[in-house]
């Protein structure tokens, strides 16, 4: 039988901004349970929910203070069980976010480690004596700016934090730490979780000789301070092979085997390593190529071919247009082009992940300075690094609070051009309805899930490719420009980005138009 995640579509929920059930302005687990209809109507197979563990929320849940609990802000363990059961009853899998690279400085492990150099858990974190001048041991820079080292006054040693100083890095070279983290994974698998999205993997095993990272020759300021250095000694280190394969072995203790999706930013060559030897690593190392690319047909056609060619034998591909860290697709490519992007995502070979709100055409919002929440924006203001713009609450309907909250939303609510969900659900041809059509077509056409992929052409701003399975051939033609384009197509229309169905192949694609044809 085909693994569910090969034919399935994943939907990312950022729980603070999905649905607030208790009026505190912050989304929660009950809220998600209340809105499962949206996901069923959309036609997705699984949700990945960003962290809802106990957390001081310095990085909005990516600073975990208990790997086996639930933050009261999001609900109780009973709320989790209710959500899990309600999702499963509707055929939806639950993927949790797992953050193994660092914990909160308030986690009992770090608190114990702080008690002194001889503390049993001291080595669960990464420590170094100061440099000769008393400063940080090397030049490593935190992803959120500033040194990646903070001095522990009491011991005179520095601890490493690839992210905020409140997110001390865990030492994956320590075997006891590994056992403790794997036990936390088992805790959730034992509690019926279908898999994990594993956070920030490429940073997990920095080189312990602490050599300086070399400068990045291609750096420009808008990339943020951390990118001014290459990740030569901090990212994609050899130890990660082992770690990823060990994690997979934990997932493989369960039937059906649990899914591991790795958050890995890197080149295709780096990415492929995370499938592991003979595919014993992550089933899906996230492919962020469509998040990082310039939006034009020639470039995108090229990167699809490159990715397909580099996939190891038998490895399953995957594609993503957005997440809670990166600019919205409707902003990067433009609101009209967001429909073309959705058609692309739903027709490429491999598992798609939809970021919440992209199905509504949400744009990166403008956040007034007084409303800023993201620590990255606070550390490096005004350069467009902050992630609040892509984390604003889902507008469910018109009116105050937009059906998201009865209270004051934690970030301002921003409504997409085509309106809130309830409005779009009544408008044939809305971007929400287009998503429903595309997901339904994907479910109905094995060519779109199991089929082969072949680029037909990528020129003049139009990308054309085929998906074929057992004699059924579908052709996808995407005009990635804002101008009409003549095309040479045959067959009958299954769906256009306007939502129109049926008819003969068009001789011209309108500006920002895509079409799926049965040849
Ligand atoms: C990942 C998360 C991001 C978080 C960081 C640190 O990149 O997606 O939101 O800030 O890891 O955990
Ligand atoms: Mg709430």
Coordinates of C-alpha atoms and ligand atoms in Angstrom, one line a residue:
X1 CA 0.0 0.0 0.0
X2 CA 1.2 3.5 -0.8
X3 CA 2.2 5.5 2.3
X4 CA -0.5 8.0 3.1
X5 CA 1.9 10.9 3.0
X6 CA 2.9 10.2 -0.6
X7 CA -0.6 10.9 -1.9
X8 CA -1.6 13.3 0.9
X9 CA -1.6 17.1 1.2
X10 CA -0.3 18.6 4.4
X11 CA -1.6 21.9 5.8
X12 CA 0.5 23.9 8.3
X13 CA -1.4 25.4 11.2
X14 CA 0.3 28.3 13.1
X15 CA -1.8 27.8 16.2
X16 CA -1.5 31.3 17.6
X17 CA -3.3 32.6 14.5
X18 CA -5.7 29.9 13.4
X19 CA -8.7 30.2 15.8
X20 CA -9.1 31.5 19.3
X21 CA -11.8 29.8 21.3
X22 CA -11.5 31.6 24.6
X23 CA -11.2 35.3 23.7
X24 CA -7.6 35.9 24.8
X25 CA -6.7 36.9 21.3
X26 CA -4.4 33.9 20.8
X27 CA -5.4 30.8 18.9
X28 CA -5.7 27.6 20.7
X29 CA -6.3 23.8 20.4
X30 CA -10.1 24.1 21.0
X31 CA -10.1 26.7 18.2
X32 CA -8.5 24.3 15.8
X33 CA -11.0 21.6 16.7
X34 CA -13.8 24.1 16.0
X35 CA -12.5 24.8 12.5
X36 CA -11.8 21.3 11.3
X37 CA -14.6 21.7 8.7
X38 CA -12.4 24.2 6.9
X39 CA -9.7 21.6 6.4
X40 CA -12.1 18.8 5.4
X41 CA -13.8 21.1 2.9
X42 CA -10.4 22.1 1.6
X43 CA -9.5 18.4 1.2
X44 CA -6.2 18.1 3.0
X45 CA -5.0 14.9 4.6
X46 CA -2.8 16.0 7.5
X47 CA -2.2 19.0 9.6
X48 CA 1.2 20.0 10.9
X49 CA 0.7 22.2 14.0
X50 CA 3.5 24.6 15.0
X51 CA 4.6 24.2 18.6
X52 CA 2.1 24.2 21.5
X53 CA 4.4 23.0 24.2
X54 CA 4.8 24.9 27.5
X55 CA 7.0 27.8 26.6
X56 CA 8.0 31.3 27.8
X57 CA 7.1 32.3 24.1
X58 CA 10.3 34.3 23.5
X59 CA 10.2 32.7 20.1
X60 CA 6.5 31.9 20.1
X61 CA 6.7 28.3 21.1
X62 CA 10.0 27.4 19.5
X63 CA 11.5 27.8 22.9
X64 CA 10.2 24.7 24.6
X65 CA 10.3 24.3 28.4
X66 CA 8.7 20.9 28.5
X67 CA 8.7 18.5 25.5
X68 CA 5.9 16.4 26.9
X69 CA 3.3 19.1 27.9
X70 CA 0.9 21.7 26.5
X71 CA 1.1 25.4 27.2
X72 CA -2.1 26.5 29.1
X73 CA -2.4 29.3 26.6
X74 CA -3.2 26.6 24.0
X75 CA -5.3 24.4 26.3
X76 CA -5.0 21.2 28.3
X77 CA -3.9 17.7 27.5
X78 CA -7.6 16.8 27.3
X79 CA -8.0 19.5 24.6
X80 CA -5.1 17.9 22.7
X81 CA -6.8 14.5 22.9
X82 CA -10.1 15.9 21.8
X83 CA -8.5 17.6 18.9
X84 CA -6.5 14.4 18.0
X85 CA -9.6 12.3 18.1
X86 CA -11.8 14.7 16.2
X87 CA -9.1 15.0 13.5
X88 CA -8.6 11.3 13.2
X89 CA -12.4 10.7 13.1
X90 CA -12.4 12.9 9.9
X91 CA -9.4 11.1 8.4
X92 CA -6.9 13.9 9.2
X93 CA -3.5 13.0 10.4
X94 CA -1.8 15.1 13.1
X95 CA 1.8 16.1 12.8
X96 CA 3.4 18.0 15.6
X97 CA 6.3 20.3 15.5
X98 CA 9.4 19.0 17.2
X99 CA 12.2 21.3 18.3
X100 CA 15.3 19.1 19.1
X101 CA 18.1 21.6 18.4
X102 CA 17.5 23.9 21.4
X103 CA 15.1 24.3 24.4
X104 CA 14.0 27.3 26.5
X105 CA 16.5 28.7 29.0
X106 CA 13.6 27.9 31.5
X107 CA 13.7 24.2 30.7
X108 CA 14.6 22.2 33.8
X109 CA 17.5 20.7 31.8
X110 CA 19.1 24.1 31.3
X111 CA 18.3 25.3 34.8
X112 CA 20.2 22.2 36.1
X113 CA 23.1 22.8 33.7
X114 CA 23.4 26.3 35.0
X115 CA 24.0 25.0 38.5
X116 CA 27.7 24.6 37.7
X117 CA 30.4 22.9 35.5
X118 CA 29.9 19.6 37.4
X119 CA 26.2 19.4 37.0
X120 CA 25.1 16.1 35.4
X121 CA 23.3 17.8 32.6
X122 CA 25.9 20.5 32.0
X123 CA 27.1 18.6 28.9
X124 CA 23.6 18.5 27.5
X125 CA 24.4 22.0 26.3
X126 CA 27.3 23.5 24.5
X127 CA 29.9 25.3 26.6
X128 CA 33.1 27.1 26.0
X129 CA 35.6 29.1 27.9
X130 CA 35.9 32.7 26.7
X131 CA 38.3 33.8 24.0
X132 CA 41.7 35.2 25.1
X133 CA 40.2 38.7 25.3
X134 CA 37.4 37.4 27.5
X135 CA 34.8 37.8 24.7
X136 CA 32.8 35.0 23.0
X137 CA 34.8 31.9 21.9
X138 CA 34.4 32.5 18.2
X139 CA 32.6 34.7 15.6
X140 CA 29.4 32.7 15.3
X141 CA 26.3 34.9 14.9
X142 CA 22.8 34.0 16.2
X143 CA 20.2 33.5 13.5
X144 CA 18.3 36.4 15.1
X145 CA 21.4 38.7 15.3
X146 CA 24.2 39.2 17.9
X147 CA 26.7 36.7 19.1
X148 CA 25.6 33.1 19.2
X149 CA 27.2 32.9 22.7
X150 CA 26.1 34.2 26.0
X151 CA 28.2 34.4 29.1
X152 CA 27.1 32.5 32.2
X153 CA 28.4 34.9 34.9
X154 CA 28.4 32.3 37.6
X155 CA 30.8 29.8 35.8
X156 CA 32.6 32.3 33.6
X157 CA 31.8 30.0 30.6
X158 CA 29.8 30.9 27.5
X159 CA 26.9 28.7 26.2
X160 CA 25.9 28.4 22.6
X161 CA 22.6 29.5 21.2
X162 CA 22.1 29.3 17.4
X163 CA 18.9 31.3 17.9
X164 CA 17.9 33.6 20.9
X165 CA 19.9 33.6 24.1
X166 CA 16.7 32.2 25.6
X167 CA 17.1 29.2 23.3
X168 CA 20.3 27.4 24.5
X169 CA 21.5 24.9 21.9
X170 CA 21.3 21.2 22.9
X171 CA 24.5 19.1 22.6
X172 CA 23.7 16.3 20.2
X173 CA 27.1 14.8 20.8
X174 CA 26.0 13.8 24.3
X175 CA 24.4 10.3 24.2
X176 CA 22.2 10.8 27.3
X177 CA 20.6 13.9 25.7
X178 CA 19.8 11.9 22.6
X179 CA 18.0 9.3 24.7
X180 CA 16.0 11.9 26.5
X181 CA 14.9 13.6 23.3
X182 CA 14.0 10.3 21.6
X183 CA 11.9 9.4 24.7
X184 CA 10.0 12.7 24.2
X185 CA 9.3 11.7 20.6
X186 CA 8.0 8.3 21.8
X187 CA 5.7 10.1 24.3
X188 CA 3.8 11.7 21.4
X189 CA 3.8 8.7 19.2
X190 CA 2.4 6.7 22.1
X191 CA -0.3 9.4 22.3
X192 CA -1.4 8.9 18.7
X193 CA 0.6 11.6 16.9
X194 CA 1.2 10.6 13.3
X195 CA 4.5 12.3 12.8
X196 CA 6.7 15.3 13.3
X197 CA 8.0 18.3 11.4
X198 CA 11.5 18.5 12.9
X199 CA 12.7 22.0 13.5
X200 CA 15.9 23.7 12.3
X201 CA 17.8 20.5 11.6
X202 CA 20.8 21.8 9.7
X203 CA 22.0 23.7 12.9
X204 CA 21.8 20.7 15.3
X205 CA 25.4 19.5 15.3
X206 CA 27.9 22.4 15.2
X207 CA 31.5 21.5 14.9
X208 CA 32.9 21.2 18.5
X209 CA 36.3 22.6 17.7
X210 CA 34.5 26.0 17.4
X211 CA 36.4 27.3 14.4
X212 CA 35.4 30.7 13.1
X213 CA 32.9 30.6 10.2
X214 CA 34.3 32.3 7.1
X215 CA 32.7 35.5 5.7
X216 CA 30.0 35.1 3.1
X217 CA 31.2 36.7 -0.1
X218 CA 27.6 37.1 -1.4
X219 CA 26.2 38.8 1.7
X220 CA 24.0 41.9 1.4
X221 CA 22.5 43.6 4.4
X222 CA 18.9 42.6 3.7
X223 CA 19.9 38.9 4.3
X224 CA 20.4 39.8 8.0
X225 CA 23.5 39.6 10.2
X226 CA 23.6 35.8 10.5
X227 CA 24.1 35.4 6.7
X228 CA 27.2 37.6 6.7
X229 CA 29.1 34.3 7.6
X230 CA 28.9 31.0 5.8
X231 CA 27.7 28.1 7.9
X232 CA 30.9 26.1 7.3
X233 CA 31.2 24.9 10.9
X234 CA 27.7 25.3 12.1
X235 CA 25.4 23.9 9.5
X236 CA 25.0 20.5 7.7
X237 CA 27.7 18.8 9.8
X238 CA 28.5 15.1 9.3
X239 CA 27.0 14.1 12.7
X240 CA 23.5 14.9 11.4
X241 CA 23.5 11.7 9.3
X242 CA 23.5 9.6 12.5
X243 CA 21.1 11.8 14.3
X244 CA 18.5 11.8 11.5
X245 CA 18.8 8.0 11.1
X246 CA 18.4 7.5 14.8
X247 CA 15.2 9.6 14.8
X248 CA 13.9 7.6 11.9
X249 CA 14.5 4.4 13.9
X250 CA 12.3 5.8 16.6
X251 CA 9.6 6.5 14.1
X252 CA 10.0 3.0 12.7
X253 CA 9.2 1.5 16.1
X254 CA 5.6 2.3 15.4
X255 CA 3.0 0.8 13.1
X256 CA 2.2 2.4 10.8
X257 CA 5.6 4.0 10.8
X258 CA 5.5 7.6 11.8
X259 CA 6.3 10.4 9.4
X260 CA 9.3 12.7 9.8
X261 CA 9.5 15.9 7.8
X262 CA 12.8 17.7 8.3
X263 CA 13.1 21.5 8.2
X264 CA 16.4 21.8 6.3
X265 CA 17.5 24.9 4.5
X266 CA 20.3 24.1 2.1
X267 CA 21.3 23.4 -1.5
X268 CA 19.7 20.4 -3.2
X269 CA 23.0 18.5 -2.7
X270 CA 22.9 19.1 1.0
X271 CA 19.2 18.4 1.2
X272 CA 19.4 15.0 -0.4
X273 CA 21.8 13.8 2.4
X274 CA 18.8 14.0 4.8
X275 CA 17.0 11.2 3.1
X276 CA 19.7 9.1 4.7
X277 CA 21.6 6.1 3.4
X278 CA 19.2 3.8 1.5
X279 CA 16.4 6.2 2.5
X280 CA 16.8 5.5 6.3
X281 CA 16.7 9.3 7.1
X282 CA 13.7 11.7 7.0
X283 CA 10.9 10.5 4.7
X284 CA 10.6 14.2 3.6
X285 CA 13.3 16.7 4.0
X286 CA 11.5 19.9 3.2
X287 CA 12.2 21.3 -0.3
X288 CA 12.1 25.1 0.0
X289 CA 13.2 25.8 -3.5
X290 CA 9.9 27.5 -4.4
X291 CA 10.2 29.7 -1.3
X292 CA 13.6 30.9 -2.3
X293 CA 13.3 31.2 -6.1
X294 CA 12.8 34.2 -8.3
X295 CA 9.3 33.8 -9.7
X296 CA 9.7 33.1 -13.4
X297 CA 9.0 30.1 -15.6
X298 CA 12.5 29.5 -16.8
X299 CA 14.0 29.5 -13.3
X300 CA 11.3 27.4 -11.8
X301 CA 11.4 24.9 -14.7
X302 CA 15.1 24.6 -14.2
X303 CA 14.9 24.0 -10.5
X304 CA 12.2 21.4 -10.8
X305 CA 14.4 19.4 -13.3
X306 CA 17.4 19.9 -11.0
X307 CA 15.5 18.6 -7.9
X308 CA 14.0 15.7 -9.8
X309 CA 17.4 14.7 -11.1
X310 CA 19.1 14.9 -7.8
X311 CA 16.6 12.9 -5.8
X312 CA 18.0 9.6 -4.7
X313 CA 16.5 6.5 -6.1
X314 CA 13.1 5.9 -4.6
X315 CA 13.1 9.2 -2.6
X316 CA 9.7 11.0 -2.4
X317 CA 9.7 14.6 -3.4
X318 CA 7.9 17.5 -1.7
X319 CA 7.1 21.1 -2.3
X320 CA 6.3 24.2 -0.2
X321 CA 5.3 27.8 -1.2
X322 CA 5.3 29.3 2.3
X323 CA 5.5 28.9 6.0
X324 CA 5.4 31.0 9.2
X325 CA 9.0 32.2 8.6
X326 CA 8.9 33.4 5.0
X327 CA 7.1 36.0 2.9
X328 CA 3.7 35.0 1.7
X329 CA 3.5 33.7 -1.9
X330 CA 0.7 36.3 -2.8
X331 CA 3.3 39.0 -1.9
X332 CA 6.3 37.4 -3.5
X333 CA 4.6 36.5 -6.7
X334 CA 1.6 38.9 -6.6
X335 CA -2.1 38.1 -5.9
X336 CA -3.0 37.0 -9.4
X337 CA 0.1 34.8 -9.7
X338 CA -0.8 33.2 -6.3
X339 CA -3.4 31.2 -8.2
X340 CA -0.8 30.0 -10.7
X341 CA 1.4 29.1 -7.8
X342 CA -1.4 27.1 -6.2
X343 CA -1.9 25.1 -9.4
X344 CA 1.9 24.5 -9.6
X345 CA 2.0 23.3 -6.0
X346 CA -0.9 20.9 -6.4
X347 CA 0.3 19.4 -9.7
X348 CA 4.1 18.9 -9.1
X349 CA 5.3 15.4 -8.2
X350 CA 5.5 15.0 -4.4
X351 CA 3.8 15.9 -1.2
X352 CA 2.6 19.6 -1.1
X353 CA 2.4 21.5 2.2
X354 CA 0.0 24.5 2.3
X355 CA 0.7 27.3 4.8
X356 CA -2.5 28.4 6.5
X357 CA -4.0 31.4 4.8
X358 CA -2.4 30.9 1.5
X359 CA -5.6 29.1 0.4
X360 CA -7.3 32.5 1.0
X361 CA -4.6 34.5 -0.9
X362 CA -3.4 36.2 2.3
X363 CA -0.6 38.6 1.8
X364 CA 2.3 39.6 4.0
X365 CA 0.7 42.2 6.2
X366 CA 2.1 45.6 7.2
X367 CA 2.7 45.6 11.0
X368 CA 2.8 49.0 12.6
X369 CA 5.9 49.4 14.9
X370 CA 3.8 49.3 18.1
X371 CA 2.3 46.0 17.1
X372 CA 5.6 44.1 16.5
X373 CA 6.0 40.8 18.3
X374 CA 8.7 38.9 16.5
X375 CA 12.1 39.0 18.4
X376 CA 13.9 39.1 15.0
X377 CA 12.2 42.3 14.0
X378 CA 12.9 43.7 17.5
X379 CA 16.6 42.8 17.2
X380 CA 17.0 44.0 13.6
X381 CA 14.1 46.5 12.9
X382 CA 13.0 47.8 9.6
X383 CA 14.8 45.5 7.3
X384 CA 12.0 43.1 6.4
X385 CA 13.4 40.2 8.5
X386 CA 10.5 40.1 11.0
X387 CA 8.0 37.3 10.6
X388 CA 4.9 38.9 12.0
X389 CA 3.6 39.9 8.5
X390 CA 3.1 36.2 7.7
X391 CA 1.6 35.2 11.1
X392 CA -1.5 37.4 11.2
X393 CA -4.7 35.7 12.3
X394 CA -7.0 33.9 9.8
X395 CA -10.0 36.1 8.9
X396 CA -12.9 33.7 9.0
X397 CA -15.7 36.1 8.4
X398 CA -16.5 39.9 8.2
X399 CA -16.9 41.9 11.4
X400 CA -14.8 42.7 14.5
X401 CA -12.4 40.0 15.3
X402 CA -13.1 38.4 11.9
X403 CA -14.5 35.3 13.6
X404 CA -10.9 34.6 14.8
X405 CA -11.4 36.1 18.3
X406 CA -13.9 37.9 20.5
X407 CA -11.0 39.6 22.2
X408 CA -8.0 41.6 21.0
X409 CA -6.0 39.7 18.5
X410 CA -2.3 39.2 19.3
X411 CA -1.4 40.5 15.9
X412 CA -3.5 42.8 13.8
X413 CA -6.0 41.1 11.5
X414 CA -5.4 41.5 7.8
X415 CA -8.0 40.5 5.2
X416 CA -6.8 39.2 1.8
X417 CA -8.0 40.9 -1.5
X418 CA -10.7 38.3 -2.0
X419 CA -12.1 38.6 1.5
X420 CA -12.4 36.3 4.5
X421 CA -13.0 32.6 4.3
X422 CA -16.8 32.7 4.7
X423 CA -17.1 35.2 1.9
X424 CA -14.9 33.3 -0.5
X425 CA -16.7 30.0 0.2
X426 CA -19.8 31.6 -1.4
X427 CA -18.0 32.8 -4.5
X428 CA -17.3 30.4 -7.3
X429 CA -13.9 31.1 -8.7
X430 CA -12.5 32.6 -5.5
X431 CA -8.9 31.5 -4.6
X432 CA -10.3 29.4 -1.8
X433 CA -12.7 27.6 -4.2
X434 CA -9.8 27.1 -6.7
X435 CA -7.9 25.4 -3.9
X436 CA -10.8 23.1 -3.2
X437 CA -11.0 22.2 -6.9
X438 CA -7.3 21.6 -7.2
X439 CA -7.2 19.3 -4.2
X440 CA -10.3 17.4 -5.4
X441 CA -8.7 16.9 -8.8
X442 CA -5.5 15.8 -7.2
X443 CA -7.5 13.2 -5.2
X444 CA -9.3 12.0 -8.3
X445 CA -6.3 11.8 -10.6
X446 CA -3.6 9.3 -9.7
X447 CA -1.5 11.0 -12.5
X448 CA -1.2 14.0 -10.1
X449 CA 0.0 12.0 -7.1
X450 CA 1.6 8.8 -8.4
X451 CA 2.3 9.9 -12.0
X452 CA 5.7 10.7 -13.6
X453 CA 6.8 14.2 -14.1
X454 CA 8.3 15.6 -17.3
X455 CA 9.0 19.2 -18.3
X456 CA 7.7 20.0 -21.7
X457 CA 9.0 23.6 -22.0
X458 CA 9.9 26.6 -19.9
X459 CA 10.2 29.6 -22.1
X460 CA 8.7 33.0 -22.8
X461 CA 7.4 33.0 -19.2
X462 CA 5.3 29.9 -19.6
X463 CA 6.0 26.6 -17.9
X464 CA 4.5 23.5 -19.4
X465 CA 4.8 20.0 -18.0
X466 CA 3.2 16.6 -18.1
X467 CA 2.0 14.2 -15.3
X468 CA 1.3 10.7 -16.6
X469 CA 0.2 7.5 -15.0
X470 CA -1.0 4.2 -16.5
X471 CA -1.9 5.7 -19.9
X472 CA -3.5 8.9 -18.4
X473 CA -1.7 12.0 -19.4
X474 CA -2.3 15.5 -17.9
X475 CA -0.6 18.6 -19.2
X476 CA -0.2 21.7 -17.0
X477 CA 0.5 25.1 -18.6
X478 CA 1.3 28.0 -16.4
X479 CA 1.7 31.6 -17.6
X480 CA 4.0 33.1 -15.0
X481 CA 3.8 36.5 -16.5
X482 CA 1.4 39.4 -16.3
X483 CA 0.8 39.4 -20.1
X484 CA -1.2 37.1 -22.3
X485 CA 0.8 34.3 -24.0
X486 CA 0.1 32.2 -27.1
X487 CA 0.4 28.5 -26.4
X488 CA 0.3 25.3 -28.5
X489 CA -1.9 23.0 -26.5
X490 CA -4.3 20.1 -27.1
X491 CA -6.8 18.2 -25.0
X492 CA -9.7 19.2 -22.8
X493 CA -9.7 21.6 -19.9
X494 CA -10.0 20.0 -16.4
X495 CA -9.6 23.3 -14.6
X496 CA -8.3 26.8 -15.1
X497 CA -7.0 29.2 -12.5
X498 CA -10.2 31.2 -12.9
X499 CA -12.0 28.1 -11.6
X500 CA -13.6 27.5 -15.0
X501 CA -13.9 23.9 -16.1
X502 CA -14.4 22.1 -19.4
X503 CA -13.9 23.2 -23.0
X504 CA -11.1 22.7 -25.5
X505 CA -7.5 23.7 -25.0
X506 CA -7.0 27.4 -25.3
X507 CA -4.7 29.0 -28.0
X508 CA -3.7 31.7 -25.5
X509 CA -3.3 31.9 -21.8
X510 CA -4.5 35.1 -20.2
X511 CA -2.1 37.1 -17.9
X512 CA -1.4 35.0 -14.8
X513 CA -3.4 32.1 -16.0
X514 CA -2.8 28.4 -15.6
X515 CA -4.7 25.4 -17.0
X516 CA -4.7 21.7 -16.4
X517 CA -5.6 19.6 -19.5
X518 CA -6.4 16.0 -20.1
X519 CA -4.4 15.2 -23.3
Ligands
LIG1 C1 12.7 27.2 12.7 C2 11.3 27.7 12.9 C3 11.3 29.2 13.3 C4 12.1 29.3 14.6 C5 13.4 28.6 14.5 C6 14.0 28.4 15.9 O1 13.3 27.8 11.7 O2 10.5 27.5 11.7 O3 10.1 29.7 13.4 O4 12.2 30.6 15.0 O5 13.4 27.4 13.9 O6 13.4 27.4 16.5
LIG2 MG1 -7.1 31.5 23.0

